Coordinates of C-alpha atoms in Angstrom, one line a residue:
M23 CA 0.0 0.0 0.0
L24 CA 1.3 3.4 -1.0
K25 CA 1.4 5.7 2.0
P26 CA -1.8 7.7 2.3
P27 CA -1.4 11.3 1.3
S28 CA -1.5 14.0 4.0
D29 CA -4.1 16.6 4.2
E30 CA -1.7 19.5 3.5
P31 CA -0.4 20.1 -0.1
L32 CA 3.2 19.0 -0.7
H33 CA 5.0 21.1 -3.2
G34 CA 8.1 20.0 -5.1
T35 CA 11.4 21.8 -5.5
A36 CA 13.4 22.9 -8.5
D37 CA 16.6 21.2 -7.4
D38 CA 18.1 18.7 -9.8
R39 CA 14.8 18.3 -11.8
L40 CA 14.0 18.8 -15.5
I41 CA 10.7 20.5 -14.6
D42 CA 10.2 23.2 -12.0
L43 CA 7.7 21.7 -9.5
T44 CA 7.8 24.4 -6.9
D45 CA 4.1 25.3 -7.4
V46 CA 2.9 21.7 -8.1
D47 CA 1.3 19.5 -5.5
I48 CA 3.3 16.3 -5.9
R49 CA 1.3 14.1 -3.5
L50 CA 0.4 10.7 -4.9
P51 CA -3.1 9.2 -4.6
L52 CA -3.6 6.2 -2.4
L53 CA -2.6 3.1 -4.3
V54 CA -3.3 -0.3 -2.9
Y55 CA -2.5 -3.7 -4.4
V56 CA -5.0 -6.3 -3.3
S57 CA -4.6 -10.1 -3.6
R58 CA -7.5 -12.0 -2.0
E59 CA -7.0 -15.0 0.2
K60 CA -7.1 -18.3 -1.7
R61 CA -7.1 -21.9 -0.5
P62 CA -6.8 -25.2 -2.4
G63 CA -10.1 -26.8 -3.3
Y64 CA -12.1 -23.6 -2.8
D65 CA -14.0 -22.0 -5.6
H66 CA -12.9 -18.4 -5.8
N67 CA -15.2 -17.6 -8.8
K68 CA -12.3 -16.3 -11.0
K69 CA -12.7 -12.7 -12.1
A70 CA -16.1 -12.1 -10.5
G71 CA -14.8 -13.2 -7.1
A72 CA -11.7 -11.0 -7.4
M73 CA -13.8 -8.0 -8.4
N74 CA -16.2 -8.5 -5.5
A75 CA -13.2 -8.7 -3.2
L76 CA -11.9 -5.4 -4.6
V77 CA -15.3 -3.8 -4.0
R78 CA -15.3 -4.9 -0.4
A79 CA -11.7 -3.9 0.3
S80 CA -12.1 -0.5 -1.3
A81 CA -15.3 0.2 0.6
I82 CA -13.2 0.0 3.8
M83 CA -10.2 1.9 2.6
S84 CA -11.4 4.6 0.2
N85 CA -15.1 4.1 -0.4
G86 CA -15.2 6.1 -3.6
P87 CA -18.8 6.4 -4.9
F88 CA -17.6 5.5 -8.4
I89 CA -15.5 2.5 -9.4
L90 CA -13.5 2.1 -12.7
N91 CA -13.1 -1.4 -14.0
L92 CA -10.2 -2.1 -16.4
D93 CA -8.7 -5.4 -17.5
C94 CA -5.1 -6.1 -16.9
D95 CA -4.3 -5.6 -20.6
H96 CA -5.9 -2.2 -20.8
Y97 CA -4.6 1.2 -19.7
I98 CA -5.9 4.8 -19.4
Y99 CA -5.3 6.7 -22.7
N100 CA -7.3 9.8 -21.8
S101 CA -6.9 11.2 -18.3
Q102 CA -10.2 13.1 -18.7
A103 CA -12.3 10.1 -19.5
M104 CA -13.3 9.4 -15.8
R105 CA -14.3 13.1 -15.4
E106 CA -16.6 12.7 -18.4
G107 CA -18.1 9.6 -17.0
M108 CA -18.8 11.1 -13.6
C109 CA -20.4 14.1 -15.3
F110 CA -23.1 11.8 -16.6
M111 CA -23.7 10.3 -13.2
M112 CA -23.7 13.6 -11.3
D113 CA -25.9 15.5 -13.7
R114 CA -29.6 16.1 -13.2
G115 CA -31.3 12.7 -13.4
G116 CA -27.9 11.0 -13.4
D117 CA -28.6 9.3 -10.1
R118 CA -30.4 6.6 -12.1
I119 CA -27.3 5.7 -14.1
C120 CA -25.6 2.5 -12.9
Y121 CA -22.5 2.6 -15.1
V122 CA -20.9 4.4 -18.0
Q123 CA -19.4 2.1 -20.6
F124 CA -16.6 3.3 -22.8
P125 CA -15.7 1.6 -26.2
Q126 CA -12.8 -0.8 -26.3
R127 CA -9.9 0.3 -28.6
F128 CA -7.0 -1.9 -29.3
E129 CA -3.3 -1.6 -30.2
G130 CA -1.0 -4.0 -32.0
I131 CA -3.7 -5.2 -34.5
D132 CA -2.6 -5.8 -38.1
P133 CA -3.6 -2.9 -40.5
S134 CA -6.1 -5.1 -42.4
D135 CA -7.7 -6.4 -39.1
R136 CA -7.9 -9.9 -40.6
Y137 CA -10.0 -11.4 -37.9
A138 CA -12.1 -8.3 -36.9
N139 CA -10.4 -7.9 -33.6
N140 CA -11.4 -4.3 -33.3
N141 CA -15.1 -5.3 -33.2
T142 CA -15.9 -2.0 -34.9
V143 CA -19.4 -2.9 -35.8
F144 CA -20.2 -3.9 -32.3
F145 CA -18.7 -0.9 -30.5
D146 CA -19.6 1.8 -33.1
V147 CA -23.0 0.5 -34.3
N148 CA -24.6 -1.9 -31.8
M149 CA -23.5 -0.1 -28.6
R150 CA -24.4 3.3 -30.0
A151 CA -27.9 2.0 -30.8
L152 CA -28.3 0.6 -27.3
D153 CA -27.4 4.0 -25.9
G154 CA -30.8 5.1 -27.1
L155 CA -32.6 2.5 -25.0
M156 CA -31.8 1.8 -21.4
G157 CA -28.2 1.8 -22.2
P158 CA -25.4 -0.4 -23.5
V159 CA -24.5 -3.8 -22.1
Y160 CA -21.5 -4.1 -19.8
V161 CA -18.6 -5.7 -21.7
G162 CA -16.2 -6.4 -18.8
T163 CA -13.7 -3.5 -19.1
G164 CA -13.5 0.2 -19.6
C165 CA -16.6 0.8 -17.4
L166 CA -17.2 3.3 -14.7
F167 CA -19.7 2.0 -12.0
R168 CA -21.8 3.6 -9.4
R169 CA -20.9 1.8 -6.2
V170 CA -24.5 1.7 -4.8
A171 CA -25.7 0.1 -8.0
L172 CA -23.2 -2.8 -7.5
Y173 CA -24.7 -3.3 -4.0
G174 CA -27.9 -4.6 -5.6
F175 CA -30.2 -1.6 -4.8
D176 CA -32.9 -0.4 -7.1
P177 CA -32.5 3.1 -8.6
P178 CA -34.2 6.1 -7.0
R179 CA -37.8 6.9 -8.0
S180 CA -38.4 3.3 -8.9
K181 CA -41.9 2.7 -10.1
E182 CA -42.4 -0.5 -8.2
H183 CA -41.3 0.8 -4.8
H184 CA -41.2 -1.6 -1.9
P185 CA -39.6 -1.0 1.5
G186 CA -36.0 -2.1 1.5
C187 CA -35.6 -2.4 -2.3
C188 CA -33.6 0.7 -3.0
S189 CA -31.0 2.9 -1.3
C190 CA -33.5 5.5 -0.1
C191 CA -35.3 2.9 1.9
F192 CA -32.1 1.7 3.6
F193 CA -30.6 5.1 4.2
G194 CA -33.7 7.2 4.9
R195 CA -33.0 9.2 1.8
N196 CA -36.0 11.4 2.3
K197 CA -35.2 12.0 6.0
K198 CA -32.2 13.9 7.4
H199 CA -29.6 13.1 4.7
S200 CA -28.4 16.6 4.0
S201 CA -24.9 16.5 5.5
M202 CA -22.0 14.2 5.2
A203 CA -21.7 11.4 7.8
H204 CA -18.3 10.3 9.1
S205 CA -18.6 8.4 12.4
P206 CA -20.3 5.0 12.7
E207 CA -22.8 6.5 15.1
E208 CA -23.8 9.2 12.6
N209 CA -24.0 6.6 9.8
R210 CA -26.3 4.4 11.9
A211 CA -28.5 7.3 12.7
L212 CA -28.9 8.2 9.1
R213 CA -29.5 4.6 8.1
M214 CA -32.0 3.8 10.7
G215 CA -34.2 6.9 10.4
D216 CA -37.5 6.9 12.4
S217 CA -39.7 4.2 10.8
D218 CA -40.1 0.5 11.6
D219 CA -39.4 -0.3 7.9
E220 CA -35.9 1.0 8.1
E221 CA -35.2 -0.9 11.3
M222 CA -36.3 -4.0 9.5
N223 CA -34.0 -3.1 6.6
L224 CA -31.1 -2.7 9.0
S225 CA -31.5 -6.2 10.1
L226 CA -31.3 -7.5 6.6
L227 CA -28.0 -5.8 5.8
P228 CA -25.7 -8.4 7.4
K229 CA -27.5 -11.1 5.5
R230 CA -26.8 -9.3 2.2
F231 CA -23.4 -7.8 2.8
G232 CA -21.8 -9.8 5.7
N233 CA -21.1 -9.0 9.3
S234 CA -18.6 -6.2 8.8
T235 CA -19.9 -3.1 10.5
F236 CA -17.2 -1.1 8.7
L237 CA -18.6 -2.2 5.3
I238 CA -22.2 -1.6 6.3
D239 CA -21.4 1.9 7.6
S240 CA -19.6 2.8 4.3
I241 CA -22.7 2.2 2.2
P242 CA -24.7 5.3 3.1
V243 CA -21.6 7.4 2.7
A244 CA -21.0 6.2 -0.8
E245 CA -24.6 6.7 -1.7
F246 CA -24.5 10.3 -0.4
Q247 CA -21.3 11.1 -2.2
G248 CA -22.6 9.9 -5.5
R249 CA -25.6 12.2 -5.6
P250 CA -26.0 15.1 -8.0
L251 CA -25.2 18.5 -6.6
A252 CA -28.3 20.3 -5.3
D253 CA -27.6 23.5 -7.3
H254 CA -30.9 23.5 -9.2
P255 CA -34.5 23.3 -8.2
A256 CA -35.0 20.3 -10.4
V257 CA -32.5 18.2 -8.4
K258 CA -34.3 16.2 -5.7
N259 CA -32.4 14.7 -2.8
G260 CA -29.1 16.1 -4.0
R261 CA -26.1 16.9 -1.8
P262 CA -25.5 20.5 -0.8
P263 CA -22.5 22.4 -2.2
G264 CA -19.3 21.9 -0.2
A265 CA -20.5 18.7 1.5
L266 CA -17.5 16.8 0.2
T267 CA -14.8 19.3 1.1
I268 CA -14.5 18.0 4.7
P269 CA -11.1 16.2 4.9
R270 CA -11.1 12.4 5.3
E271 CA -9.6 10.7 8.3
L272 CA -6.3 8.9 7.6
L273 CA -6.2 5.1 7.6
D274 CA -5.1 3.4 10.7
A275 CA -4.0 -0.1 11.4
S276 CA -7.4 -1.3 12.5
T277 CA -9.0 -0.1 9.2
V278 CA -6.4 -1.9 7.1
A279 CA -6.9 -5.1 9.2
E280 CA -10.6 -4.9 8.5
A281 CA -10.0 -4.5 4.8
I282 CA -8.0 -7.7 4.9
S283 CA -10.6 -9.6 6.9
V284 CA -13.5 -8.7 4.5
I285 CA -11.7 -10.5 1.6
S286 CA -11.2 -13.9 3.2
C287 CA -11.8 -16.8 0.9
W288 CA -15.3 -17.5 2.5
Y289 CA -16.6 -13.9 2.5
E290 CA -19.5 -15.0 0.1
D291 CA -20.8 -17.6 2.6
K292 CA -24.3 -16.8 3.9
T293 CA -24.4 -13.5 2.0
E294 CA -25.7 -12.3 -1.3
W295 CA -22.3 -11.5 -2.8
G296 CA -22.2 -13.0 -6.3
H297 CA -25.9 -13.7 -6.3
R298 CA -27.5 -10.3 -6.0
V299 CA -24.7 -8.1 -4.8
G300 CA -21.6 -7.2 -6.9
W301 CA -20.4 -9.2 -9.9
I302 CA -22.8 -12.2 -10.5
Y303 CA -21.4 -15.7 -10.4
G304 CA -22.4 -18.7 -12.5
S305 CA -21.3 -17.7 -16.0
V306 CA -18.0 -17.2 -17.9
T307 CA -19.5 -13.9 -19.1
E308 CA -20.2 -12.5 -15.7
D309 CA -19.9 -9.0 -17.1
V310 CA -23.1 -9.3 -19.3
V311 CA -25.0 -11.0 -16.4
T312 CA -24.0 -8.2 -14.0
G313 CA -25.1 -5.5 -16.4
Y314 CA -28.3 -7.4 -17.1
R315 CA -29.2 -7.6 -13.4
M316 CA -28.8 -3.8 -13.1
H317 CA -31.0 -3.0 -16.1
N318 CA -33.5 -5.5 -14.9
R319 CA -33.9 -3.5 -11.7
G320 CA -34.6 -0.4 -13.6
W321 CA -31.1 1.3 -13.8
R322 CA -29.9 3.0 -17.0
S323 CA -26.5 3.0 -18.5
V324 CA -24.7 5.4 -20.8
Y325 CA -22.3 4.9 -23.7
C326 CA -19.5 7.5 -23.6
V327 CA -17.4 7.9 -26.8
T328 CA -14.6 10.4 -26.2
K329 CA -12.8 12.3 -28.9
R330 CA -9.5 10.9 -27.7
D331 CA -9.8 7.2 -26.9
A332 CA -10.6 6.7 -23.2
F333 CA -8.7 3.4 -22.8
R334 CA -6.6 1.2 -25.0
G335 CA -5.6 -2.5 -24.7
T336 CA -4.4 -5.5 -26.6
A337 CA -6.3 -8.2 -28.5
P338 CA -5.3 -11.7 -29.8
I339 CA -4.4 -11.4 -33.4
N340 CA -3.7 -15.1 -33.8
L341 CA -6.4 -17.1 -35.5
T342 CA -6.5 -19.9 -32.8
D343 CA -6.5 -17.5 -29.9
R344 CA -9.2 -15.4 -31.5
L345 CA -11.4 -18.4 -32.0
H346 CA -10.9 -19.5 -28.4
Q347 CA -11.8 -16.0 -27.3
V348 CA -15.0 -16.1 -29.3
L349 CA -15.8 -19.6 -28.0
R350 CA -15.6 -18.3 -24.4
W351 CA -18.0 -15.4 -25.1
A352 CA -20.4 -17.6 -27.0
T353 CA -20.4 -20.3 -24.3
G354 CA -21.3 -17.7 -21.8
S355 CA -24.1 -16.5 -23.9
V356 CA -25.5 -20.0 -24.1
E357 CA -25.3 -20.3 -20.3
I358 CA -27.2 -17.1 -20.1
F359 CA -29.9 -18.4 -22.4
F360 CA -30.5 -21.5 -20.2
S361 CA -30.4 -19.6 -16.9
R362 CA -32.7 -17.3 -15.0
N363 CA -30.9 -14.4 -16.6
N364 CA -32.7 -15.0 -19.9
A365 CA -34.2 -11.8 -21.2
L366 CA -37.5 -13.7 -21.6
L367 CA -37.8 -13.7 -17.8
A368 CA -36.9 -10.0 -17.4
S369 CA -39.0 -7.8 -15.1
P370 CA -41.5 -5.3 -16.3
R371 CA -38.9 -2.5 -15.5
M372 CA -36.8 -3.5 -18.6
K373 CA -38.1 -2.0 -21.8
I374 CA -39.2 -4.2 -24.6
L375 CA -36.4 -3.2 -27.0
Q376 CA -33.8 -3.6 -24.3
R377 CA -35.2 -7.0 -23.6
I378 CA -34.9 -7.9 -27.3
A379 CA -31.3 -6.7 -27.2
Y380 CA -30.4 -9.0 -24.2
L381 CA -32.3 -11.8 -25.9
N382 CA -30.0 -11.5 -28.9
V383 CA -27.0 -11.7 -26.6
G384 CA -28.1 -15.1 -25.4
I385 CA -29.5 -16.5 -28.6
Y386 CA -26.9 -15.5 -31.3
P387 CA -24.8 -18.7 -30.9
F388 CA -27.8 -20.8 -32.0
T389 CA -27.8 -19.1 -35.4
S390 CA -24.7 -21.2 -36.2
I391 CA -27.0 -24.1 -36.9
F392 CA -28.7 -22.3 -39.7
L393 CA -25.4 -20.8 -40.9
I394 CA -23.9 -24.3 -41.3
V395 CA -26.9 -25.4 -43.3
Y396 CA -26.6 -22.2 -45.5
C397 CA -22.9 -22.9 -46.1
F398 CA -23.6 -26.5 -47.3
L399 CA -26.7 -25.7 -49.4
P400 CA -24.7 -24.5 -52.5
A401 CA -22.5 -27.6 -52.5
L402 CA -25.6 -29.8 -52.2
S403 CA -27.1 -28.0 -55.2
L404 CA -23.9 -28.6 -57.2
F405 CA -23.6 -32.3 -56.1
S406 CA -27.2 -33.1 -56.9
G407 CA -27.5 -31.1 -60.1
Q408 CA -30.6 -29.4 -58.8
F409 CA -30.7 -25.7 -58.1
I410 CA -31.7 -24.5 -54.6
V411 CA -35.0 -23.3 -56.0
Q412 CA -36.8 -25.6 -58.5
T413 CA -38.2 -22.9 -60.7
L414 CA -36.9 -19.4 -61.3
N415 CA -40.0 -17.3 -61.7
V416 CA -40.5 -13.5 -61.7
T417 CA -42.1 -13.6 -58.2
F418 CA -39.1 -15.3 -56.6
L419 CA -36.6 -13.1 -58.3
T420 CA -38.5 -10.0 -57.3
Y421 CA -38.6 -11.2 -53.7
L422 CA -34.9 -12.1 -53.7
L423 CA -34.1 -8.6 -55.2
I424 CA -36.1 -6.8 -52.5
I425 CA -34.4 -8.7 -49.7
T426 CA -30.9 -8.1 -51.2
V427 CA -31.5 -4.4 -51.7
T428 CA -32.9 -4.0 -48.2
L429 CA -29.9 -5.7 -46.6
C430 CA -27.6 -3.5 -48.7
L431 CA -29.4 -0.3 -47.7
L432 CA -29.3 -1.4 -44.0
A433 CA -25.5 -1.9 -44.3
V434 CA -25.1 1.5 -46.0
L435 CA -27.1 3.2 -43.2
E436 CA -25.0 1.5 -40.5
I437 CA -21.8 2.6 -42.2
K438 CA -23.0 6.2 -42.8
W439 CA -24.5 6.6 -39.3
S440 CA -21.6 5.2 -37.3
G441 CA -18.8 6.4 -39.5
I442 CA -17.1 3.1 -39.9
E443 CA -15.4 2.1 -43.1
L444 CA -16.7 -0.4 -45.6
E445 CA -13.6 -2.6 -45.1
E446 CA -14.3 -2.8 -41.4
W447 CA -17.9 -3.8 -42.0
W448 CA -16.8 -6.5 -44.5
R449 CA -14.2 -7.9 -42.1
N450 CA -17.0 -8.1 -39.5
E451 CA -19.2 -10.0 -42.0
Q452 CA -16.4 -12.4 -42.8
F453 CA -15.5 -13.2 -39.2
W454 CA -19.2 -13.5 -38.3
L455 CA -19.3 -16.6 -40.7
I456 CA -15.9 -17.9 -39.5
G457 CA -16.9 -17.7 -35.9
G458 CA -20.4 -18.8 -36.5
T459 CA -19.3 -22.1 -38.2
S460 CA -16.6 -22.9 -35.6
A461 CA -16.7 -21.3 -32.1
H462 CA -20.5 -20.6 -32.0
L463 CA -21.3 -24.1 -33.0
A464 CA -18.9 -25.5 -30.4
A465 CA -20.4 -23.2 -27.8
V466 CA -23.9 -24.5 -28.4
L467 CA -22.7 -28.1 -28.0
Q468 CA -20.8 -27.3 -24.8
G469 CA -23.7 -25.3 -23.4
L470 CA -26.1 -28.2 -24.0
L471 CA -23.6 -30.6 -22.4
K472 CA -23.5 -28.4 -19.3
V473 CA -27.3 -28.0 -19.1
I474 CA -28.2 -31.7 -19.8
A475 CA -25.3 -33.6 -18.4
G476 CA -23.8 -31.1 -16.0
I477 CA -20.4 -31.3 -17.7
E478 CA -18.3 -28.2 -16.8
I479 CA -16.1 -26.8 -19.6
S480 CA -12.8 -25.3 -18.6
F481 CA -11.2 -22.4 -20.5
T482 CA -7.7 -21.2 -20.9
L483 CA -6.9 -17.5 -20.7
T484 CA -6.5 -15.9 -24.1
S485 CA -2.8 -15.7 -25.2
K486 CA -1.8 -12.3 -26.4
S487 CA 1.9 -12.7 -26.7
A488 CA 3.9 -11.8 -29.7
G489 CA 5.5 -14.3 -32.1
D490 CA 9.1 -15.4 -32.3
D491 CA 10.1 -12.8 -34.9
L492 CA 11.0 -9.7 -32.9
D493 CA 11.5 -7.6 -36.1
D494 CA 7.9 -8.1 -37.1
E495 CA 5.3 -6.4 -35.0
F496 CA 2.6 -8.7 -36.3
A497 CA 4.6 -12.0 -36.2
D498 CA 1.9 -13.6 -34.1
L499 CA -0.6 -13.1 -36.9
Y500 CA 1.2 -15.8 -39.0
V501 CA 1.5 -18.5 -36.2
V502 CA -0.8 -21.5 -37.0
K503 CA -1.7 -23.5 -33.9
W504 CA -4.1 -26.4 -34.6
T505 CA -7.4 -26.6 -32.8
S506 CA -10.5 -28.6 -33.3
L507 CA -12.5 -25.4 -34.0
M508 CA -10.9 -25.3 -37.4
I509 CA -12.5 -28.6 -38.6
P510 CA -16.0 -27.2 -39.5
P511 CA -14.6 -24.2 -41.6
I512 CA -12.1 -26.5 -43.4
T513 CA -14.9 -29.0 -44.1
I514 CA -17.1 -26.2 -45.6
M515 CA -14.3 -25.0 -47.8
M516 CA -13.4 -28.5 -49.1
V517 CA -17.0 -29.5 -49.7
N518 CA -17.7 -26.3 -51.7
L519 CA -14.5 -26.7 -53.7
I520 CA -15.2 -30.3 -54.6
A521 CA -18.8 -29.4 -55.4
I522 CA -17.7 -26.7 -57.8
A523 CA -15.5 -29.2 -59.6
V524 CA -18.3 -31.8 -59.7
G525 CA -20.8 -29.3 -61.0
F526 CA -18.5 -28.0 -63.6
S527 CA -17.6 -31.5 -64.9
R528 CA -21.3 -32.5 -65.0
T529 CA -22.2 -29.4 -67.0
I530 CA -19.4 -29.9 -69.5
Y531 CA -20.1 -33.6 -70.2
S532 CA -23.9 -33.2 -70.3
V533 CA -25.8 -33.6 -73.5
I534 CA -27.7 -30.4 -72.8
P535 CA -25.6 -28.2 -70.5
Q536 CA -27.6 -26.2 -68.0
W537 CA -25.3 -23.3 -67.4
S538 CA -27.8 -21.3 -65.4
R539 CA -27.9 -23.9 -62.6
L540 CA -24.2 -24.2 -62.6
L541 CA -23.7 -20.4 -62.4
G542 CA -26.3 -20.1 -59.6
G543 CA -24.7 -22.8 -57.5
V544 CA -21.1 -21.6 -58.2
F545 CA -22.1 -18.0 -57.2
F546 CA -23.4 -19.0 -53.8
S547 CA -20.4 -21.4 -53.2
F548 CA -18.0 -18.6 -54.1
W549 CA -19.9 -16.3 -51.8
V550 CA -19.3 -18.7 -48.9
L551 CA -15.7 -19.1 -49.8
A552 CA -15.2 -15.3 -50.0
H553 CA -16.4 -15.1 -46.4
L554 CA -13.9 -17.8 -45.4
Y555 CA -11.0 -16.2 -47.2
P556 CA -9.4 -14.7 -44.0
F557 CA -9.6 -18.2 -42.4
A558 CA -7.9 -19.8 -45.4
K559 CA -5.3 -17.1 -45.4
G560 CA -4.6 -17.8 -41.8
L561 CA -4.0 -21.5 -42.4
M562 CA -1.4 -20.7 -44.9
G563 CA 0.9 -19.0 -42.3
R564 CA 3.7 -16.9 -43.7
R565 CA 5.5 -17.6 -46.9
G566 CA 3.6 -20.8 -47.4
R567 CA 4.7 -22.4 -44.2
T568 CA 1.4 -24.3 -43.7
P569 CA 1.5 -27.0 -41.0
T570 CA 1.4 -30.5 -42.3
I571 CA -1.7 -31.3 -40.2
V572 CA -3.7 -28.9 -42.2
F573 CA -2.9 -30.9 -45.4
V574 CA -3.6 -34.2 -43.6
W575 CA -7.0 -33.1 -42.4
S576 CA -7.9 -31.5 -45.8
G577 CA -7.0 -34.7 -47.7
L578 CA -8.8 -37.0 -45.2
M579 CA -12.0 -34.9 -45.4
A580 CA -11.8 -34.7 -49.2
I581 CA -11.5 -38.5 -49.5
T582 CA -14.2 -39.1 -47.0
I583 CA -16.6 -36.7 -48.7
S584 CA -16.0 -38.2 -52.1
L585 CA -16.5 -41.8 -50.8
L586 CA -19.6 -40.8 -48.9
W587 CA -21.1 -39.2 -52.0
V588 CA -20.4 -42.3 -54.1
A589 CA -22.0 -44.5 -51.4
I590 CA -25.1 -42.3 -51.3
N591 CA -25.5 -41.7 -55.0
P592 CA -23.5 -44.4 -56.9
P593 CA -23.1 -43.7 -60.6
S594 CA -25.3 -45.7 -63.0
T595 CA -24.0 -47.7 -66.0
T596 CA -22.0 -45.3 -68.1
N597 CA -23.7 -44.4 -71.3
Q598 CA -21.5 -43.0 -74.0
I599 CA -23.7 -40.6 -76.1
G600 CA -22.1 -38.7 -78.8
G601 CA -18.6 -39.2 -77.4
S602 CA -19.5 -37.7 -74.0
F603 CA -20.3 -39.3 -70.7
Q604 CA -23.7 -38.7 -69.0
F605 CA -23.6 -38.4 -65.2
P606 CA -26.7 -38.9 -63.1

């Protein structure tokens, strides 16, 4: 722990320094490194458990009303970003905002962004659109939280108001909460109020938060500090100007000891931490679930896009690591779909459009089933010699044209409205198919195994290390590491390539060549292959150094598919007509 700063300013000197600091306050803020207690055989709930431990320890030591969450591979790129986020929360009506989410921006990604690591469409289109509803989803990093919202309280002025459900019930918000409380006795007086309901609520606090009186006493203080400033008649229950200028008491040994005790390995036992309070347990995507619970209670969130990037981080540019990352996200979404956090079970406080958005978060991996069928349909058409549609009439072509033009117009509107480039949109479309046919499909299978058979799936942390070539910034991009997730996309590519060859041969050696059917099937097959181009390019490595296992798998699948087709549809007796061979 860095030594707590004193109350008096500490000015620097001009001696032996490059910069004159005689008029600069050189005090450093309180910096604490926290490592929670861990024991073998005890479930510590990974990141969610660590975040809850940080919330509890910080409530004892600093008790800031706002909490910034950053992953270990992110850093602050704009020092004014936190000020902008707090402006949202402390503005008029801002007391109903639970968190401010900033977009994720990454460094070290190849210029072409081969595997859509920037997620530009998600952060610059989807999240901006959600900002017009109850707010964007929580994505796990780059997020500024209101501490009281993490404690599981409902927002103020909640429509469905019940005693004890929100912070004003616990703290007597409409009572005598006009000055800052410091001592435990003052905090208890503010919290208890005069009514029997509040005394009942006080008895429920240990069950929810634990038996630490230090922690319970800190809750009303954080709630009061996070209120908007009462400098306008429209601000209700605000804090008076100057209420936060009273100096804080310095930390003593007993306070530090209490901060250590509240993060013991069993702090969640017989409490609601991880179930209703703090980060929610039970999913590998605890971030989405935590944000969903807040929106479900009626809180709103804000998406803050700053002129200068607020935060920057690193992303996996390797194909294998990127697929494993997407697999982890998709598996968490499947877990959400089969849990009580499904948007179909949301409370009436969540708006219908926000409910649809959260439903999409849980259901998108299941689209991989239809995507797989779509990718094999052109090949099936070429193998069978029958076009996908039996008859091409004007009605069908008109319907197809309208659908195609509508999708193109939607894409143009997204690009124009969000300001993203066409290449970024196309990269997103390509990796949507790559991830949909590999990681999303595997996530559905793993999710079903967990729900039906109770088989837990373990995940490894995403590797973001560079390659062996120190002279190449993007050396890791060309590293090929085999994973079973590559099997479905490779199969799709091989099947479509073989189907094109079969269809072309059939058309050439037919008595009456039907070029329209061939062109239709080949067009859709090439459309599938165009989406898989980044995947195929990733398998090639650098300078043609493709791993032998890729050729082995490709050859085995090609032979298997050919033999399977011969077994299903064996060729009839060859009839030689006019010097040509007629295939069935």
